[in-house]
CSV table of C-alpha atoms in Angstrom, one decimal:
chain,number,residue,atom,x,y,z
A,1,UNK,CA,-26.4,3.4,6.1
A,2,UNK,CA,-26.0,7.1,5.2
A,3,UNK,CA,-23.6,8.2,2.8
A,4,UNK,CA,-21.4,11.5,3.8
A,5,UNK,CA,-22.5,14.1,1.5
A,6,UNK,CA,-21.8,17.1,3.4
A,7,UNK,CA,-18.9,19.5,3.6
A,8,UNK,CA,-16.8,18.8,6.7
A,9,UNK,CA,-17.6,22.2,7.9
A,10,UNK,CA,-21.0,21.0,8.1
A,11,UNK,CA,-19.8,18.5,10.3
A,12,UNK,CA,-18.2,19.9,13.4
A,13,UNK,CA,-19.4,17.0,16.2
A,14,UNK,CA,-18.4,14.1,14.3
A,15,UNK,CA,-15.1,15.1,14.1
A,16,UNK,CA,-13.1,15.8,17.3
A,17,UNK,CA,-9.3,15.5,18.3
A,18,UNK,CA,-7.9,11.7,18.8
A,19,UNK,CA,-7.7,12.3,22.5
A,20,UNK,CA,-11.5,12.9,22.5
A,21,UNK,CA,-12.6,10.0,20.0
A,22,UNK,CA,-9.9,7.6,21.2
A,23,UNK,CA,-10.1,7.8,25.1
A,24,UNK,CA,-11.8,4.7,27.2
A,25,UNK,CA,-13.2,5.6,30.4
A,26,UNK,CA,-11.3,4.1,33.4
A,27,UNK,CA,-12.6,4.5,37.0
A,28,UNK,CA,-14.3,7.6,36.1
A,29,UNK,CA,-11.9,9.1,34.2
A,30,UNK,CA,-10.1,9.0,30.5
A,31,UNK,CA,-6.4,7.3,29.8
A,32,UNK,CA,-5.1,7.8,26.3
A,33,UNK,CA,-5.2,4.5,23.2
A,34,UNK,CA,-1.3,3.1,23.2
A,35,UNK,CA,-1.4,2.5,19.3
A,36,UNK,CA,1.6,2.2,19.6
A,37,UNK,CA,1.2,-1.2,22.1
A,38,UNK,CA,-1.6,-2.1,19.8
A,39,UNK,CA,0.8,-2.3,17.3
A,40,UNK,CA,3.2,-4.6,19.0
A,41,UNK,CA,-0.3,-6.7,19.7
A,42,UNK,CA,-0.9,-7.1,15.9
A,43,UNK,CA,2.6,-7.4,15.3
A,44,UNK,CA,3.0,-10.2,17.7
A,45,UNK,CA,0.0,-12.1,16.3
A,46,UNK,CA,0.5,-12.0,12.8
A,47,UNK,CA,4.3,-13.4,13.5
A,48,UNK,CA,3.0,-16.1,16.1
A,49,UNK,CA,0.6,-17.2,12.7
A,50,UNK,CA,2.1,-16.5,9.2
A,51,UNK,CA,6.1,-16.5,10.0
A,52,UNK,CA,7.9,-20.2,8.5
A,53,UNK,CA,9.7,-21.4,10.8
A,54,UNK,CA,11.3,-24.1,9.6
A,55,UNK,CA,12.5,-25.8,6.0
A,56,UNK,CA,13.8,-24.2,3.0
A,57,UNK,CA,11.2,-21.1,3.3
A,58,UNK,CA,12.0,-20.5,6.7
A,59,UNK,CA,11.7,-16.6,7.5
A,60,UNK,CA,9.0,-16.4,4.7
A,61,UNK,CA,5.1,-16.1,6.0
A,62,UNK,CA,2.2,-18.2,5.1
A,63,UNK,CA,-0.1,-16.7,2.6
A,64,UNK,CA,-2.7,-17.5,4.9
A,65,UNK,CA,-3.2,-18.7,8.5
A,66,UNK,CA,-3.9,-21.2,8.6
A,67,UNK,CA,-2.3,-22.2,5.4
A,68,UNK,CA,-5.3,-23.9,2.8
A,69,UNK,CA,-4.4,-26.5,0.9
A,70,UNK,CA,-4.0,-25.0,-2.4
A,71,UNK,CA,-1.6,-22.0,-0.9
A,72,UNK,CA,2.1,-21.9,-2.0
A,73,UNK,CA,4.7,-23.2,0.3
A,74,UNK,CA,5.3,-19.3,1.4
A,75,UNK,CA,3.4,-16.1,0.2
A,76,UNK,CA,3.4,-14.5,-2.8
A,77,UNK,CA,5.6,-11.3,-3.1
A,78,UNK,CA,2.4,-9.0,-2.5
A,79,UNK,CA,1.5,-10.2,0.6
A,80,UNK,CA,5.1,-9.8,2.1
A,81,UNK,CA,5.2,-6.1,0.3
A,82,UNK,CA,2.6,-5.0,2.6
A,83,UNK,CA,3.6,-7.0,5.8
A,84,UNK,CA,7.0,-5.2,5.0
A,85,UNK,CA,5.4,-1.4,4.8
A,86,UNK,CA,4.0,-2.2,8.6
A,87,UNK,CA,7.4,-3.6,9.8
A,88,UNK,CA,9.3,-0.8,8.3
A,89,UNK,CA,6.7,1.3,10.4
A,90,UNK,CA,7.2,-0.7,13.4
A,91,UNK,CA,11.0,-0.3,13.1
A,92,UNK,CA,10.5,3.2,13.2
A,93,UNK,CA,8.7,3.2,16.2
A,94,UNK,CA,11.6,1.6,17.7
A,95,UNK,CA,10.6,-2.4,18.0
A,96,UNK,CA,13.1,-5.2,17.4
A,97,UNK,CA,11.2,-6.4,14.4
A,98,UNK,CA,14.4,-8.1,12.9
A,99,UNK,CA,14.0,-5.2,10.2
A,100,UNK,CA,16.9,-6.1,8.2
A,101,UNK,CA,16.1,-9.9,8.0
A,102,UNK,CA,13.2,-8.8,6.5
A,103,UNK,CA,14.4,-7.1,3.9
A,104,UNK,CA,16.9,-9.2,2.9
A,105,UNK,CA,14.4,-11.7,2.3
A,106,UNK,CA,13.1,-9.8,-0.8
A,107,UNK,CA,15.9,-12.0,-2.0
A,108,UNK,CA,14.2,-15.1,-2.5
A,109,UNK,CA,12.1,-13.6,-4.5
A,110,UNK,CA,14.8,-12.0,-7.2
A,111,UNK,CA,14.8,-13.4,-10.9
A,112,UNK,CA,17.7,-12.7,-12.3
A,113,UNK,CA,19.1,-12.8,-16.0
A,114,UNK,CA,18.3,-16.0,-17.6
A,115,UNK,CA,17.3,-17.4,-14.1
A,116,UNK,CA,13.4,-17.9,-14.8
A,117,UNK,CA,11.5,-19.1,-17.0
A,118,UNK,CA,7.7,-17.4,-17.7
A,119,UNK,CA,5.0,-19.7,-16.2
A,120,UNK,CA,2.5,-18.8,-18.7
A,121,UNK,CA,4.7,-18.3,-21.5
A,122,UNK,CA,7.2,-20.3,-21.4
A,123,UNK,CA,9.9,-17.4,-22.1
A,124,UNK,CA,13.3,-17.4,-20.5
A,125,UNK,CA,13.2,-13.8,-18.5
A,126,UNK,CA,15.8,-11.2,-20.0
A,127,UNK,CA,15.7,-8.4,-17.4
A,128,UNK,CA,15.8,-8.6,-13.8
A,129,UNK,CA,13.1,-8.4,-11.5
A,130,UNK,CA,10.9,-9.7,-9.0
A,131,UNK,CA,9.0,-12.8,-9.1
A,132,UNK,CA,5.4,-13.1,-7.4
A,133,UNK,CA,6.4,-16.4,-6.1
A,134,UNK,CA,10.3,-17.8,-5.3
A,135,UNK,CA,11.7,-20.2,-7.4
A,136,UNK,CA,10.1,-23.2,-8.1
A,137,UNK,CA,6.7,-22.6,-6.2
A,138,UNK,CA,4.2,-22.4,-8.6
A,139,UNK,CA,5.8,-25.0,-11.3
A,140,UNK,CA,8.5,-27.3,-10.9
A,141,UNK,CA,12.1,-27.5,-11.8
A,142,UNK,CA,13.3,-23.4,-12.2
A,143,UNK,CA,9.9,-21.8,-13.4
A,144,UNK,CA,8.1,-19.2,-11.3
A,145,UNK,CA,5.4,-17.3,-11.6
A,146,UNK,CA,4.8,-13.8,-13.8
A,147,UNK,CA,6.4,-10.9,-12.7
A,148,UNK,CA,3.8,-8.3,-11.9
A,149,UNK,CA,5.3,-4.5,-12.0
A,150,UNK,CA,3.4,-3.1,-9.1
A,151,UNK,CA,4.9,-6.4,-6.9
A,152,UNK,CA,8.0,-4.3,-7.5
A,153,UNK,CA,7.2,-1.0,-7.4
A,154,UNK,CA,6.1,-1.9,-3.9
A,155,UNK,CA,9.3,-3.5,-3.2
A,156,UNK,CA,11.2,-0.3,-4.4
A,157,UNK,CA,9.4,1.4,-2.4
A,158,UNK,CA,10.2,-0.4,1.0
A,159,UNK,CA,13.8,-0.5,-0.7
A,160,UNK,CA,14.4,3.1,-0.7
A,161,UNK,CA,13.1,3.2,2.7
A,162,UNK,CA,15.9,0.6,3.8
A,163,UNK,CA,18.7,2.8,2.5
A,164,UNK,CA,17.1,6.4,4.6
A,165,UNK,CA,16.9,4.0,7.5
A,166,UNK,CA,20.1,1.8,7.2
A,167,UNK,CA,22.2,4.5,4.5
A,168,UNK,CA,23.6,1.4,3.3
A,169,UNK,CA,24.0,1.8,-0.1
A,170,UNK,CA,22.9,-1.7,-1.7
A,171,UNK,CA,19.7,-0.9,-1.1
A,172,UNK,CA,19.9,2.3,-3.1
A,173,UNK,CA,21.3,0.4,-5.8
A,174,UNK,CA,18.7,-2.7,-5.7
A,175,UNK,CA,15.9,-0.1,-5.5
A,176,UNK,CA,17.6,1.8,-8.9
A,177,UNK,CA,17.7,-2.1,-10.7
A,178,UNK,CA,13.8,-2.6,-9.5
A,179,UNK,CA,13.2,0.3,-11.3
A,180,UNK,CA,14.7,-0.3,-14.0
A,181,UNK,CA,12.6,-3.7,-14.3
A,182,UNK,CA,9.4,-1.7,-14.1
A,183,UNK,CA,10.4,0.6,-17.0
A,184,UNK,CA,10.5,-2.8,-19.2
A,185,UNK,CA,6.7,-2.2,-19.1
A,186,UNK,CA,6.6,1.5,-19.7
A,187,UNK,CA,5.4,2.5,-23.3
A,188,UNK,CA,3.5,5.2,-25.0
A,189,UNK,CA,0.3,2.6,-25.9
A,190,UNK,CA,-2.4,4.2,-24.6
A,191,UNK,CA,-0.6,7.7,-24.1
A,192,UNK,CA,1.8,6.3,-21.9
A,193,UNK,CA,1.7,4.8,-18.4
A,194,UNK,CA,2.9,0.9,-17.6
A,195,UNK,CA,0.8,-2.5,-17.9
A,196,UNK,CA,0.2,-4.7,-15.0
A,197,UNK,CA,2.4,-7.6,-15.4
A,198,UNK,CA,5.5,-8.4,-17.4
A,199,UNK,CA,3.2,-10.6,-19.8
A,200,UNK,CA,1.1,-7.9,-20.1
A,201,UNK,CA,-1.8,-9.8,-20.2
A,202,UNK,CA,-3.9,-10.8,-16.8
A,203,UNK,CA,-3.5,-14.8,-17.4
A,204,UNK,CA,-7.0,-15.2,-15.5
A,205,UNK,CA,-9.2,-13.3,-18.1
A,206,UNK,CA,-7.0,-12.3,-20.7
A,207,UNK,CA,-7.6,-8.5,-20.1
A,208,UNK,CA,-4.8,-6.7,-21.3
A,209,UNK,CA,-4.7,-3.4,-19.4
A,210,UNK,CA,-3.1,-0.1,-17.6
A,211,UNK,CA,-4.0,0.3,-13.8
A,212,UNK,CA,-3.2,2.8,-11.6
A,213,UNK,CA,-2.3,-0.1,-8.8
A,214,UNK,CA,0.8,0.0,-11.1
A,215,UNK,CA,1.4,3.1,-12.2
A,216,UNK,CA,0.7,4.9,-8.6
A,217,UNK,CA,3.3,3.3,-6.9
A,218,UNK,CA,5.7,3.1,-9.7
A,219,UNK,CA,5.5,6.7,-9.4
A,220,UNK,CA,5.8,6.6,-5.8
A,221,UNK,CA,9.0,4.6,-5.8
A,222,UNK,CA,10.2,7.1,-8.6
A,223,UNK,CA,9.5,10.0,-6.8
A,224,UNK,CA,11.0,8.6,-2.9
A,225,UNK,CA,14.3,7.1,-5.0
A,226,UNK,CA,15.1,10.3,-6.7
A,227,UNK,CA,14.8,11.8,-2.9
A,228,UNK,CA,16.8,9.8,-1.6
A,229,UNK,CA,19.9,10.0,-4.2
A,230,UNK,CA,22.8,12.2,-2.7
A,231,UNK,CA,22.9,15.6,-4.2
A,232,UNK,CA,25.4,15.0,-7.3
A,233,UNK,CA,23.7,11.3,-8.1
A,234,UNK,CA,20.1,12.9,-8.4
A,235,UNK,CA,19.6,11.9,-12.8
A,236,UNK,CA,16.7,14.5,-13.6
A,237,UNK,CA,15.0,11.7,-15.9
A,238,UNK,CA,13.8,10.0,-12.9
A,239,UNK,CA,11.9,13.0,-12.3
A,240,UNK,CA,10.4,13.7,-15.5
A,241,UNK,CA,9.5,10.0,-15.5
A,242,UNK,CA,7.5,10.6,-12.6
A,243,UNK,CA,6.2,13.6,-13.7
A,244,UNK,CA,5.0,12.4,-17.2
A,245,UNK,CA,3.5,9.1,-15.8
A,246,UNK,CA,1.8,11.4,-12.9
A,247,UNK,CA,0.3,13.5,-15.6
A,248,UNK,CA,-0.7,10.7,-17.9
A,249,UNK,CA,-2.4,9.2,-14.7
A,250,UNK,CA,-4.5,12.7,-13.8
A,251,UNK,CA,-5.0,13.3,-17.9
A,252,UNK,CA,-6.7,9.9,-18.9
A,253,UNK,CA,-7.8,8.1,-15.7
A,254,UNK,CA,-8.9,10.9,-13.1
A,255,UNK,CA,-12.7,11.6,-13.3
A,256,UNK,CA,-14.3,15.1,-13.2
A,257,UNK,CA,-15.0,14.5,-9.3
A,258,UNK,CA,-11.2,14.6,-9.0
A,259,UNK,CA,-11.5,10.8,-7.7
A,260,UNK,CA,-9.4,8.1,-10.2
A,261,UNK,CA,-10.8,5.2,-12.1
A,262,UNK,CA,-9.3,1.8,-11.8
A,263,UNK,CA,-7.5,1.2,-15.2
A,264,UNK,CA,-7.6,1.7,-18.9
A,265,UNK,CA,-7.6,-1.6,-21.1
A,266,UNK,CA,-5.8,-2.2,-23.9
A,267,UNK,CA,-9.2,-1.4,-26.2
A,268,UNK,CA,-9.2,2.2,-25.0
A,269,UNK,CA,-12.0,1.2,-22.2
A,270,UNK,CA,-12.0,2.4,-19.1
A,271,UNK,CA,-12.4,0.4,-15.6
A,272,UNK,CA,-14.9,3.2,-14.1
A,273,UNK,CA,-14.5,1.7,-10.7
A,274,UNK,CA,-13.6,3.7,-7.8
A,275,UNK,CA,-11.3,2.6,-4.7
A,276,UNK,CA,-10.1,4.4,-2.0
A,277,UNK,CA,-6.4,3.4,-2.7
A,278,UNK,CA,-6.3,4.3,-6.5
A,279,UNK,CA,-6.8,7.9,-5.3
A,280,UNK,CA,-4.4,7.9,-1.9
A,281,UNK,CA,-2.1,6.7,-4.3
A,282,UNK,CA,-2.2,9.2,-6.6
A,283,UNK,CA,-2.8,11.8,-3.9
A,284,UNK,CA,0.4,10.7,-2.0
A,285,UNK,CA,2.4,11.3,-5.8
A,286,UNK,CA,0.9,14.8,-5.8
A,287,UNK,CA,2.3,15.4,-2.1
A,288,UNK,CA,5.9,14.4,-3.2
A,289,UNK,CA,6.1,15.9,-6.4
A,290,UNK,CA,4.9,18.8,-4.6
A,291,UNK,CA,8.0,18.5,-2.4
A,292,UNK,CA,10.0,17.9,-4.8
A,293,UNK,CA,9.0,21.0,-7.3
A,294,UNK,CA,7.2,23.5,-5.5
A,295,UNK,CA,4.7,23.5,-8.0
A,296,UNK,CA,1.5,24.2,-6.3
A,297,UNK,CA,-0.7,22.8,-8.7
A,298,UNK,CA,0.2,19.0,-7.1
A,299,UNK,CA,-0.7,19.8,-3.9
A,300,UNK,CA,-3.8,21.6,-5.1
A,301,UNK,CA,-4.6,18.1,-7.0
A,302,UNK,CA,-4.0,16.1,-4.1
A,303,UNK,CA,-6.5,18.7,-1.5
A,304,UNK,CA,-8.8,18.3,-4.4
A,305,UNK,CA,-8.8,14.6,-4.3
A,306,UNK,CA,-8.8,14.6,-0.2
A,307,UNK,CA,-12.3,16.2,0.0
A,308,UNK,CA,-13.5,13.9,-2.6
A,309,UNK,CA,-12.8,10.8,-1.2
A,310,UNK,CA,-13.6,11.6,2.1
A,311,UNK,CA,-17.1,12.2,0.9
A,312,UNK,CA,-17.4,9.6,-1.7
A,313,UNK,CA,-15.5,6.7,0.0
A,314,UNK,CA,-16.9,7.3,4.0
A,315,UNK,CA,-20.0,5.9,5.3
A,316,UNK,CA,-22.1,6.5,8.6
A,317,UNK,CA,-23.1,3.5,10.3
A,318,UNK,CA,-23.0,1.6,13.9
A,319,UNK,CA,-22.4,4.8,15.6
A,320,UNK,CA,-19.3,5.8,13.4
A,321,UNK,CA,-17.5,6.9,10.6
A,322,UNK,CA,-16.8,3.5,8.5
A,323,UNK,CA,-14.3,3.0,5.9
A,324,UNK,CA,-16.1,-0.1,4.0
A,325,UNK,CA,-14.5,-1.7,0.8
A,326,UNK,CA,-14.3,-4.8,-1.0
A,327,UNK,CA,-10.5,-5.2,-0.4
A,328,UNK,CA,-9.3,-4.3,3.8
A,329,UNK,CA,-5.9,-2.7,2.1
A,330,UNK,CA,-7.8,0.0,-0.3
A,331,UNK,CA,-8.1,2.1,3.4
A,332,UNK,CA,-4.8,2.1,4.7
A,333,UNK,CA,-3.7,3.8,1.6
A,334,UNK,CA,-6.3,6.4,1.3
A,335,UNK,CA,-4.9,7.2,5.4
A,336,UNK,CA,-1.3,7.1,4.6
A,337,UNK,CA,-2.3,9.9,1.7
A,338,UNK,CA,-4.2,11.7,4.3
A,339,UNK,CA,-1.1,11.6,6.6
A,340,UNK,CA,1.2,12.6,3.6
A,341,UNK,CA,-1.5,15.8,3.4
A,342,UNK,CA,-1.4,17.0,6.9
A,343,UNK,CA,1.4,19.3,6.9
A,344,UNK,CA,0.3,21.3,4.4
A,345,UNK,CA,-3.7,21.1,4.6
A,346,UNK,CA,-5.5,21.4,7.9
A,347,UNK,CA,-8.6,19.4,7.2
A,348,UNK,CA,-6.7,16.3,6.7
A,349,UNK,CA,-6.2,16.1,10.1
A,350,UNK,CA,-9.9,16.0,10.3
A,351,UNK,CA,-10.1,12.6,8.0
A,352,UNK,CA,-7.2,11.1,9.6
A,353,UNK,CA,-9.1,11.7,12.8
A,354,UNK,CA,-11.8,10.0,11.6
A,355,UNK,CA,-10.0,7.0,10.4
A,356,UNK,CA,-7.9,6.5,13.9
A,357,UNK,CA,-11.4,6.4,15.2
A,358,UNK,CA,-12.7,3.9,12.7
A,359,UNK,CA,-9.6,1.7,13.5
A,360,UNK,CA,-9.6,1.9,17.2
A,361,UNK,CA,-13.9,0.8,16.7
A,362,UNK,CA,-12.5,-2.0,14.9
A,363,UNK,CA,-10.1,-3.4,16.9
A,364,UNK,CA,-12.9,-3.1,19.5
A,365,UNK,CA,-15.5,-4.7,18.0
A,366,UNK,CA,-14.4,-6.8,14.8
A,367,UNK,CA,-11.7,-9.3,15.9
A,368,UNK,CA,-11.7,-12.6,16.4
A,369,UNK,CA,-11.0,-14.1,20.6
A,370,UNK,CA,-7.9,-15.1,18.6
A,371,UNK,CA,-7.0,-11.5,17.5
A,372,UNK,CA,-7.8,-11.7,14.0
A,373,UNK,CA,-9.6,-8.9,12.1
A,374,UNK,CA,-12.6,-9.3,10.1
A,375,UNK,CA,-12.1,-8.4,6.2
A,376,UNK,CA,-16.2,-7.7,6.1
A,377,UNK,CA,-16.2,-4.7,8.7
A,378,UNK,CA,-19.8,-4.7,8.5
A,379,UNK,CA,-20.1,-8.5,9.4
A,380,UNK,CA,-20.0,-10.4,12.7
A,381,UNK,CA,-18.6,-13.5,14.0
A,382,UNK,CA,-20.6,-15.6,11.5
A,383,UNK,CA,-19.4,-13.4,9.0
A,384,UNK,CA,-16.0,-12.0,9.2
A,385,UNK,CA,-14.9,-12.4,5.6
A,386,UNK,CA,-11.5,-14.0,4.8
A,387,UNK,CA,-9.4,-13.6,8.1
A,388,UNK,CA,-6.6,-15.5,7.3
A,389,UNK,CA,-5.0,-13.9,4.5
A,390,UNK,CA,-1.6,-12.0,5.1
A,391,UNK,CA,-2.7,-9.1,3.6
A,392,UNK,CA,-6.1,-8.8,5.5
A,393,UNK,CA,-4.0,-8.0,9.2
A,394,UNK,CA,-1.0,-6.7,7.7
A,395,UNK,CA,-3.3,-3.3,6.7
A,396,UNK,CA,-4.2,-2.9,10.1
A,397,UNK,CA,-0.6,-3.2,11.9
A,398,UNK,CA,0.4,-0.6,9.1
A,399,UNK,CA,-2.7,1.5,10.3
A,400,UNK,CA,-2.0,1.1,14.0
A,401,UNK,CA,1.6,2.0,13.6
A,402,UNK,CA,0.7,4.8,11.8
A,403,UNK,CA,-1.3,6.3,14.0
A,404,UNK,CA,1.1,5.7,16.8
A,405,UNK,CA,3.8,7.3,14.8
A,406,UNK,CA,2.0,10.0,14.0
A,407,UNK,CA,0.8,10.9,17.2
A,408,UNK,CA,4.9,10.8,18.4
A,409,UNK,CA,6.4,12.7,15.6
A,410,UNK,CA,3.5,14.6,13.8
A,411,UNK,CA,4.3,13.0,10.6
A,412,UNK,CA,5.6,9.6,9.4
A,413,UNK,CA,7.7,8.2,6.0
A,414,UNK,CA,6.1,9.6,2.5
């Protein structure tokens, strides 16, 4: 495969409206992709396959489907944070997703004061927060597992969005405590920023470290909370929060190609990989604080860091514009920066046209007969990577509703 090296200008017949690139040819003439019904497809399948539906974790999904032998009896917190940013986007679009039921199921997850006990540590938990797993299911008796602070920064994130969509006012306030967690992990070691998990320490390999999988959406959830406070509740340190960890992000971990690198460990090393999400997620900070401030210098960041990644991250091969990665999700972010983008820089409509038709050749040509998408885009039937993870077919709900949404309202959530 070739890599995309070229300006976009350069570029002009690879990149054509969604109409054009999206069409099927139907008795001689063209009808128009229903994202929006593909949606409802993916939707559909991933509930008919992950959702519990019985017992005492009944409402929770599977981890995988089908569930392996060595999977918990319901899915860690990560894998229902991203299930939950698709169904928030479906709920927008106007399905009965059971919306609320869904959130309120973040519940099961909650540690409370004194309610937990550290897996790996064996210390009693002192602020509240949320768990990876629910009570009891990776030890027994009242143990659980660590508490990782991007978990809940994703979870803030989705909670904010439950107050703008509901305006009740709990959510507002859970979102503010979830918050307050994360800044538990927020220090000035290593010039500031916050560690991965409440233990600090990865218990698999003992790296101690910094990521911007953290820090991105911490700053996210920052950034949408202070939004959505009523004028008169708005506390200006929330801001300069975000704005300090934003600039510590683009000061020690943004490369001179305006792209990000993965973390900084507790050595002073830096993690020199790349991923398309580590930069959409900073990207999409730079949009908000943008719309926040006025300050063009963010926006000027984030346009900076658009053209980068398009031309870093995006392939050519099989006819099309691929999004390849090691990890399905690292796309859907890098789209929902582009999306974030659009109103205020034309080209981004370019990528996101790109990535609606990378999606739509996907769902074409890389699914299971059961529905399932292939993790390995660039594999076959004999090869499809892991399909049953929760995770893996969440991304693309959240991509196809995206789209759909998109295409209704010229814009969706930031």
């Amino acid at each position: 495969m070739k890599r995309i090296l070229l300006l976009m200008c350069t570029l002009p017949l690879m990149f054509c409206s969604c109409e054009d690139t999206d069409d099927e040819v139907v008795s001689g003439g063209k009808t128009k992709m229903d994202y929006s019904a593909i949606a409802k497809e993916v939707f559909d399948i991933i509930e008919k396959n992950y959702r519990i539906t019985d017992g005492t974790h009944k409402g929770l999904m599977q981890e995988n489907a089908p569930k392996k032998s060595n999977d918990p009896a319901c899915s860690f917190i990560w894998p229902y944070d991203w299930y939950m940013s698709a169904v928030t986007l479906m709920d927008d679009l106007g399905y009965d997703v059971n919306y609320v039921y869904g959130v309120e199921n973040y519940q099961r997850y909650w540690q409370p004061d004194g309610n937990g006990i550290h897996y790996f540590t064996g210390v009693e938990y002192k602020t509240p927060g949320y768990s990876s797993g629910t009570v009891g299911e990776v030890n027994s008796g009242n143990k659980t597992g660590d508490r990782y602070y991007d978990d809940n920064a994703w979870v803030a994130i989705n909670l904010v969005d439950a107050y703008e969509k509901t305006k009740d006012e709990k959510y507002l306030q859970q979102a503010k405590a979830t918050i307050d967690f994360i800044y538990t992990g927020l220090d000035d070691e290593l010039g500031g920023g916050v560690w991965w998990n409440e233990a600090r320490r990865d218990p698999t390999n003992g790296k101690k470290y910094k990521p911007i999988c953290t820090n991105g959406p911490f700053t996210v959830a920052l950034l949408k909370y202070y939004k959505a406070c009523p004028d008169g509740m708005k506390d200006e340190s929330i801001l300069g929060t975000a704005t300090s960890v934003y600039n510590w992000m683009t000061d020690v971990l943004q490369d001179k190609d305006y792209l990000y690198w993965g973390d900084i460990q507790d050595n002073g090393t830096i993690n020199k990989a790349k991923d398309p999400a580590i930069t959409g997620m900073v990207m999409q900070c730079g949009v908000l604080l943008y719309e926040l401030t006025g300050d063009r210098m963010y926006l000027d960041n984030a346009i900076l860091s658009a053209d980068a990644s398009f031309n870093h991250f995006v392939v050519y091969g099989d006819g099309v514009l691929l999004f390849p990665g090691e990890f399905t999700g690292s796309n859907i972010k890098l789209f929902r920066a582009y999306l974030a983008l659009a109103p205020y820089y034309s080209r981004a409509k370019q990528y996101i046209n790109a990535y609606t038709s990378y999606v739509t050749w996907v769902y074409k040509n890389k699914r299971t007969a059961e529905g399932f998408f292939y993790q390995n885009i660039q594999g076959d039937a004999n090869n499809p990577g892991n399909i049953s993870y929760l995770i893996n077919q969440s991304v693309y709900l959240e991509a196809f509703a995206s789209i759909a949404l998109y295409q209704r309202d010229g814009k969706i959530r930031n």
